[in-house]
Coordinates of C-alpha atoms in Angstrom, one line a residue:
X636 CA 8.0 -60.2 -73.0
X637 CA 4.1 -60.8 -71.7
X638 CA 3.4 -62.0 -68.7
X639 CA -0.4 -62.9 -68.3
X640 CA -1.7 -63.8 -64.3
X641 CA -5.4 -65.4 -64.8
X642 CA -7.6 -65.1 -61.9
X643 CA -11.5 -65.0 -60.6
X644 CA -11.9 -69.0 -61.2
X645 CA -13.7 -71.8 -58.6
X646 CA -16.2 -73.6 -58.1
X647 CA -19.9 -72.3 -59.3
X648 CA -23.3 -74.0 -59.6
X649 CA -24.8 -74.7 -63.1
X650 CA -26.6 -71.7 -63.8
X651 CA -24.6 -69.5 -62.1
X652 CA -21.6 -66.6 -62.9
X653 CA -18.4 -66.2 -62.8
X654 CA -16.0 -63.5 -64.3
X655 CA -12.5 -64.1 -65.3
X656 CA -9.8 -61.5 -65.0
X657 CA -6.2 -61.8 -67.1
X658 CA -3.7 -59.5 -66.0
X659 CA -1.1 -58.2 -68.4
X660 CA 2.3 -56.6 -68.3
X661 CA 5.8 -56.4 -70.1
X662 CA 4.4 -55.3 -73.3
X663 CA 2.2 -52.4 -74.8
X664 CA -1.1 -53.8 -74.1
X665 CA -3.3 -51.7 -76.3
X666 CA -2.0 -53.1 -79.0
X667 CA -1.9 -56.8 -78.2
X668 CA -4.5 -58.7 -79.3
X669 CA -5.9 -61.7 -76.3
X670 CA -8.1 -64.3 -75.7
X671 CA -9.5 -66.8 -74.2
X672 CA -8.8 -70.4 -74.2
X673 CA -10.0 -73.4 -72.2
X674 CA -8.6 -77.2 -71.6
X675 CA -10.5 -80.1 -69.6
X676 CA -8.5 -83.2 -68.9
X677 CA -7.5 -85.6 -71.5
X678 CA -9.0 -83.0 -74.5
X679 CA -7.3 -80.3 -75.9
X680 CA -6.6 -76.8 -75.7
X681 CA -9.9 -74.6 -77.8
X682 CA -10.4 -71.8 -78.0
X683 CA -13.5 -70.2 -76.2
X684 CA -12.8 -65.8 -77.1
X685 CA -10.9 -63.7 -78.2
X686 CA -10.5 -59.7 -78.6
X687 CA -8.8 -57.3 -80.4
X688 CA -6.5 -54.1 -79.6
X689 CA -9.4 -51.6 -78.9
X690 CA -12.1 -54.3 -78.1
X691 CA -14.1 -53.0 -81.2
X692 CA -13.8 -56.6 -82.9
X693 CA -14.8 -60.0 -80.6
X694 CA -14.9 -63.7 -81.6
X695 CA -16.7 -66.5 -79.9
X696 CA -16.8 -70.3 -79.6
X697 CA -20.0 -71.3 -80.3
X698 CA -20.1 -73.6 -78.1
X699 CA -20.5 -69.7 -75.5
X700 CA -22.1 -67.4 -77.4
X701 CA -24.7 -65.8 -75.4
X702 CA -23.2 -66.8 -72.1
X703 CA -19.9 -65.1 -72.4
X704 CA -18.8 -62.0 -72.9
X705 CA -15.3 -60.9 -73.9
X706 CA -14.1 -57.1 -72.9
X707 CA -10.9 -55.3 -71.9
X708 CA -9.7 -52.2 -70.4
X709 CA -6.2 -51.3 -71.3
X710 CA -5.7 -48.4 -68.5
X711 CA -6.0 -51.4 -66.6
X712 CA -3.7 -54.3 -69.0
X713 CA -6.6 -56.4 -68.0
X714 CA -9.2 -58.3 -70.4
X715 CA -12.3 -60.0 -68.8
X716 CA -14.3 -63.2 -69.4
X717 CA -17.6 -62.4 -68.0
X718 CA -19.4 -66.3 -68.1
X719 CA -23.2 -66.5 -67.1
X720 CA -25.5 -69.5 -67.8
X721 CA -22.4 -71.6 -66.5
X722 CA -22.7 -75.6 -68.0
X723 CA -21.2 -78.8 -66.3
X724 CA -19.3 -78.6 -69.7
X725 CA -17.8 -75.3 -69.3
X726 CA -15.6 -77.2 -66.3
X727 CA -11.9 -77.1 -67.5
X728 CA -8.8 -74.6 -66.9
X729 CA -9.4 -71.6 -68.6
X730 CA -6.2 -70.0 -69.9
X731 CA -5.6 -66.2 -71.3
X732 CA -3.2 -66.0 -74.2
X733 CA -1.9 -62.7 -75.9
X734 CA -0.8 -62.5 -79.7
X735 CA 2.1 -59.7 -80.7
X736 CA 0.0 -58.1 -82.5
X737 CA -3.6 -56.2 -82.9
X738 CA -5.8 -58.4 -84.8
X739 CA -8.0 -60.9 -83.1
X740 CA -7.4 -65.0 -83.8
X741 CA -9.0 -67.8 -82.7
X742 CA -6.4 -70.8 -82.8
X743 CA -3.9 -72.2 -80.0
X744 CA -1.1 -71.3 -82.9
X745 CA -1.8 -67.7 -83.5
X746 CA -1.3 -67.2 -79.8
X747 CA 2.5 -66.1 -78.4
X748 CA 1.8 -65.4 -74.8
X749 CA 0.3 -67.6 -72.3
X750 CA -1.2 -67.6 -68.1
X751 CA -0.8 -69.9 -65.9
X752 CA -4.3 -71.0 -66.4
X753 CA -7.2 -70.6 -63.9
X754 CA -9.6 -73.9 -62.5
X755 CA -13.2 -73.5 -63.4
X756 CA -15.3 -76.0 -61.8
X757 CA -18.9 -76.2 -62.6
X758 CA -21.2 -78.5 -60.2
X759 CA -25.4 -79.9 -60.8

């Protein structure tokens, strides 16, 4: 079992920054690939970013490249999503996902565990 708890969401103005955190427990974190997904009202959950077990490989959705950075600290069992230059369309509930494997993936169905989500709202 893997338990994931996201935090760091909130209300920010467009152009601002926010850092999300996801703390994992219940599984060997260093051998678990992680990812961030988001879901806006009335829309499906979509890929944002992912990172392999060591942090050496990362993937980003085109919509966030150059603005978001994913990282992990295995000593703290934590994955982060640094979000800069936030846009109105970034508003969504952000979910942390964990995969039962070391390689990074980019699809919702490729992740086995999910956190409860944290709301990110970007205002004009």
